Coordinates of C-alpha atoms in Angstrom, one line a residue:
M728 CA 0.0 0.0 0.0
N729 CA 1.5 3.4 -1.0
L730 CA 2.0 6.2 1.6
K731 CA -0.9 8.3 0.3
K732 CA -3.3 5.3 0.6
L733 CA -2.0 4.5 4.1
F734 CA -2.4 8.1 5.1
K735 CA -6.0 8.3 3.8
Q736 CA -6.9 5.0 5.5
E737 CA -5.6 6.4 8.8
L738 CA -7.6 9.6 8.3
L739 CA -10.7 7.5 7.7
E740 CA -10.1 5.4 10.8
Q741 CA -9.6 8.6 12.9
L742 CA -12.9 9.9 11.5
Y743 CA -14.8 6.8 12.5
A744 CA -13.2 6.3 15.9
P745 CA -15.4 8.8 17.8
H746 CA -18.5 7.4 16.2
L747 CA -18.2 3.7 17.0
Q748 CA -21.2 4.1 19.3
C749 CA -22.9 7.0 17.5
N750 CA -26.2 8.2 18.9
A751 CA -26.5 11.4 16.8
C752 CA -29.7 10.5 15.1
P753 CA -32.8 8.3 15.8
L754 CA -31.4 5.3 13.9
A755 CA -29.0 4.5 16.8
Q756 CA -32.1 3.6 18.9
L757 CA -33.9 1.6 16.2
G758 CA -32.2 -1.8 16.4
R759 CA -29.0 -1.5 14.5
N760 CA -26.3 -4.2 15.0
N761 CA -23.4 -2.4 13.3
I762 CA -22.4 1.0 12.1
V763 CA -21.4 0.5 8.4
F764 CA -19.0 3.3 7.7
G765 CA -17.8 2.2 4.3
E766 CA -14.9 0.2 2.7
G767 CA -12.7 0.0 -0.3
N768 CA -9.7 2.0 -1.6
P769 CA -9.3 5.2 0.4
N770 CA -7.5 6.6 -2.6
A771 CA -10.2 5.6 -5.1
K772 CA -11.0 7.7 -8.1
L773 CA -14.6 6.4 -8.0
M774 CA -16.8 6.5 -4.9
F775 CA -20.2 4.9 -4.7
I776 CA -22.8 6.2 -2.3
G777 CA -26.0 4.3 -1.6
E778 CA -29.0 4.9 0.7
G779 CA -28.2 2.9 3.8
P780 CA -27.2 -0.6 5.0
G781 CA -29.6 -3.4 4.5
R782 CA -30.0 -6.5 6.7
D783 CA -26.9 -8.3 5.5
E784 CA -24.8 -5.2 5.8
D785 CA -26.1 -4.4 9.3
L786 CA -25.2 -7.9 10.4
K787 CA -21.7 -8.0 8.9
G788 CA -20.8 -4.3 9.2
K789 CA -19.8 -4.1 5.5
P790 CA -21.5 -2.1 2.8
F791 CA -23.2 -3.6 -0.3
I792 CA -22.6 -7.3 0.5
G793 CA -26.2 -8.5 0.0
R794 CA -27.8 -9.4 -3.3
A795 CA -27.7 -5.7 -4.5
G796 CA -24.0 -5.5 -3.6
Q797 CA -23.3 -8.7 -5.4
L798 CA -24.9 -7.4 -8.5
L799 CA -22.8 -4.2 -8.2
S800 CA -19.6 -6.2 -7.8
K801 CA -20.4 -8.4 -10.8
A802 CA -21.2 -5.3 -12.9
L803 CA -17.9 -3.7 -11.9
D804 CA -16.0 -6.9 -12.6
A805 CA -17.5 -7.2 -16.0
L806 CA -16.3 -3.7 -16.8
G807 CA -12.8 -4.4 -15.6
L808 CA -13.0 -2.7 -12.2
K809 CA -12.6 -4.6 -8.9
R810 CA -14.6 -3.7 -5.8
E811 CA -11.2 -3.1 -4.1
D812 CA -10.5 -0.3 -6.6
V813 CA -13.5 1.8 -5.5
Y814 CA -14.8 3.2 -2.2
I815 CA -18.3 2.3 -1.2
T816 CA -20.4 3.9 1.5
N817 CA -24.0 5.1 2.2
I818 CA -25.8 8.3 3.1
V819 CA -26.6 6.8 6.5
K820 CA -24.4 4.4 8.2
C821 CA -27.1 2.6 10.3
R822 CA -29.8 0.4 8.9
P823 CA -33.2 2.1 8.9
P824 CA -35.9 -0.3 10.3
G825 CA -37.4 -2.5 7.6
N826 CA -35.0 -0.9 5.1
R827 CA -37.2 2.2 4.9
T828 CA -35.8 5.3 3.2
P829 CA -33.8 7.4 5.7
T830 CA -35.6 10.5 6.9
P831 CA -34.2 13.9 6.0
L832 CA -33.0 14.4 9.6
E833 CA -31.2 11.0 9.5
S834 CA -29.6 11.7 6.1
E835 CA -28.6 15.2 7.0
T836 CA -27.1 14.2 10.4
C837 CA -25.0 11.4 9.0
K838 CA -24.0 13.4 5.9
N839 CA -22.6 16.2 8.0
L840 CA -21.1 14.0 10.6
L841 CA -19.4 11.5 8.3
L842 CA -20.2 11.4 4.6
L843 CA -18.9 14.9 3.6
K844 CA -15.7 14.2 5.5
Q845 CA -15.3 10.8 3.8
I846 CA -15.6 12.5 0.5
K847 CA -13.0 15.1 1.5
I848 CA -10.6 12.4 2.6
V849 CA -11.0 10.0 -0.4
R850 CA -11.2 12.9 -2.9
P851 CA -12.7 10.8 -5.7
R852 CA -12.8 12.1 -9.3
V853 CA -16.4 10.8 -9.7
I854 CA -19.1 10.1 -7.1
C855 CA -21.7 7.7 -8.4
T856 CA -24.9 7.8 -6.3
L857 CA -27.0 4.6 -6.2
G858 CA -30.7 5.4 -6.2
A859 CA -32.9 8.4 -5.5
A860 CA -32.4 8.6 -1.7
A861 CA -28.6 8.9 -2.2
V862 CA -28.7 11.7 -4.7
K863 CA -31.5 13.5 -2.9
G864 CA -29.7 13.3 0.4
L865 CA -26.4 14.4 -1.0
L866 CA -27.8 17.3 -3.0
E867 CA -30.6 18.1 -0.5
Q868 CA -33.2 18.2 -3.2
E869 CA -36.3 16.2 -2.5
N870 CA -37.9 16.8 -5.9
L871 CA -35.3 14.9 -8.0
K872 CA -36.5 12.0 -10.1
I873 CA -33.8 9.4 -10.6
S874 CA -35.3 8.3 -13.9
R875 CA -34.7 11.9 -15.2
I876 CA -31.3 12.5 -13.9
R877 CA -29.6 9.1 -14.0
G878 CA -26.6 9.0 -16.3
K879 CA -26.3 12.9 -16.3
K880 CA -23.1 14.5 -15.1
L881 CA -23.9 16.9 -12.2
D882 CA -21.5 18.9 -10.0
F883 CA -21.0 18.3 -6.3
N884 CA -18.5 20.9 -4.9
G885 CA -16.3 20.5 -7.9
T886 CA -16.5 16.7 -8.1
I887 CA -18.4 15.0 -10.9
L888 CA -21.6 13.4 -9.5
L889 CA -23.2 10.7 -11.6
P890 CA -26.6 9.4 -10.3
T891 CA -27.7 5.9 -11.4
Y892 CA -30.2 3.3 -10.3
H893 CA -29.7 1.4 -7.1
P894 CA -28.7 -2.3 -7.8
A895 CA -31.7 -3.4 -5.6
Y896 CA -34.0 -1.6 -8.1
I897 CA -32.3 -3.5 -10.9
L898 CA -33.0 -6.8 -9.1
R899 CA -36.7 -5.9 -9.2
N900 CA -36.6 -4.4 -12.7
P901 CA -34.0 -6.4 -14.7
K902 CA -34.8 -4.5 -17.9
E903 CA -33.0 -1.5 -16.4
L904 CA -29.7 -3.4 -16.1
K905 CA -28.5 -1.9 -19.5
A906 CA -29.0 1.6 -18.0
L907 CA -27.0 0.8 -14.9
I908 CA -24.2 -0.7 -17.0
A909 CA -24.2 2.3 -19.3
D910 CA -23.9 4.6 -16.3
L911 CA -21.1 2.6 -14.8
E912 CA -19.3 2.6 -18.1
L913 CA -19.6 6.4 -18.2
A914 CA -18.3 6.7 -14.6
I915 CA -15.3 4.6 -15.5
K916 CA -14.7 6.7 -18.6
L917 CA -14.9 9.9 -16.5
I918 CA -12.3 8.7 -13.9
H919 CA -9.8 8.2 -16.7
Q920 CA -10.3 11.6 -18.3

């Protein structure tokens, strides 16, 4: 591991340390097992941000390891990118009960406490948001429609933001897999520009 990568990993660990028993939002009291901070290459050019941990993620403490995560990993692999090459996290780090969408308060709290700092440490060239909740939470715009903005380059504080469908949505709507693949191809193209 190169020095820059080690340094960024250390910064991420320092960021997480005070929040190992986080109680900053209501999710802390709603049955979480683990706080799922994120994982991957701390020096990644591509960062994925989802909505929140699901059941499998909450049990294991790792992001995107359930069926949706497996689909994302297979899609990346098919495009020549390994999961270890990217950084994966969520808007909220604790599982909302019943996998419900995080409330604006939960998203805002976690975003300000951790997510914006994760982005600042990793400094990706491209952020790919997975699903409507992720892009709405990051941009603080509740009226966004993922079907209208997916695959479009947006700006997030000088970083390219590329919204796409959540892999869980693709599992329910397999006909949209081509759209997800096209968006991932664009994200990979953008990190190499």
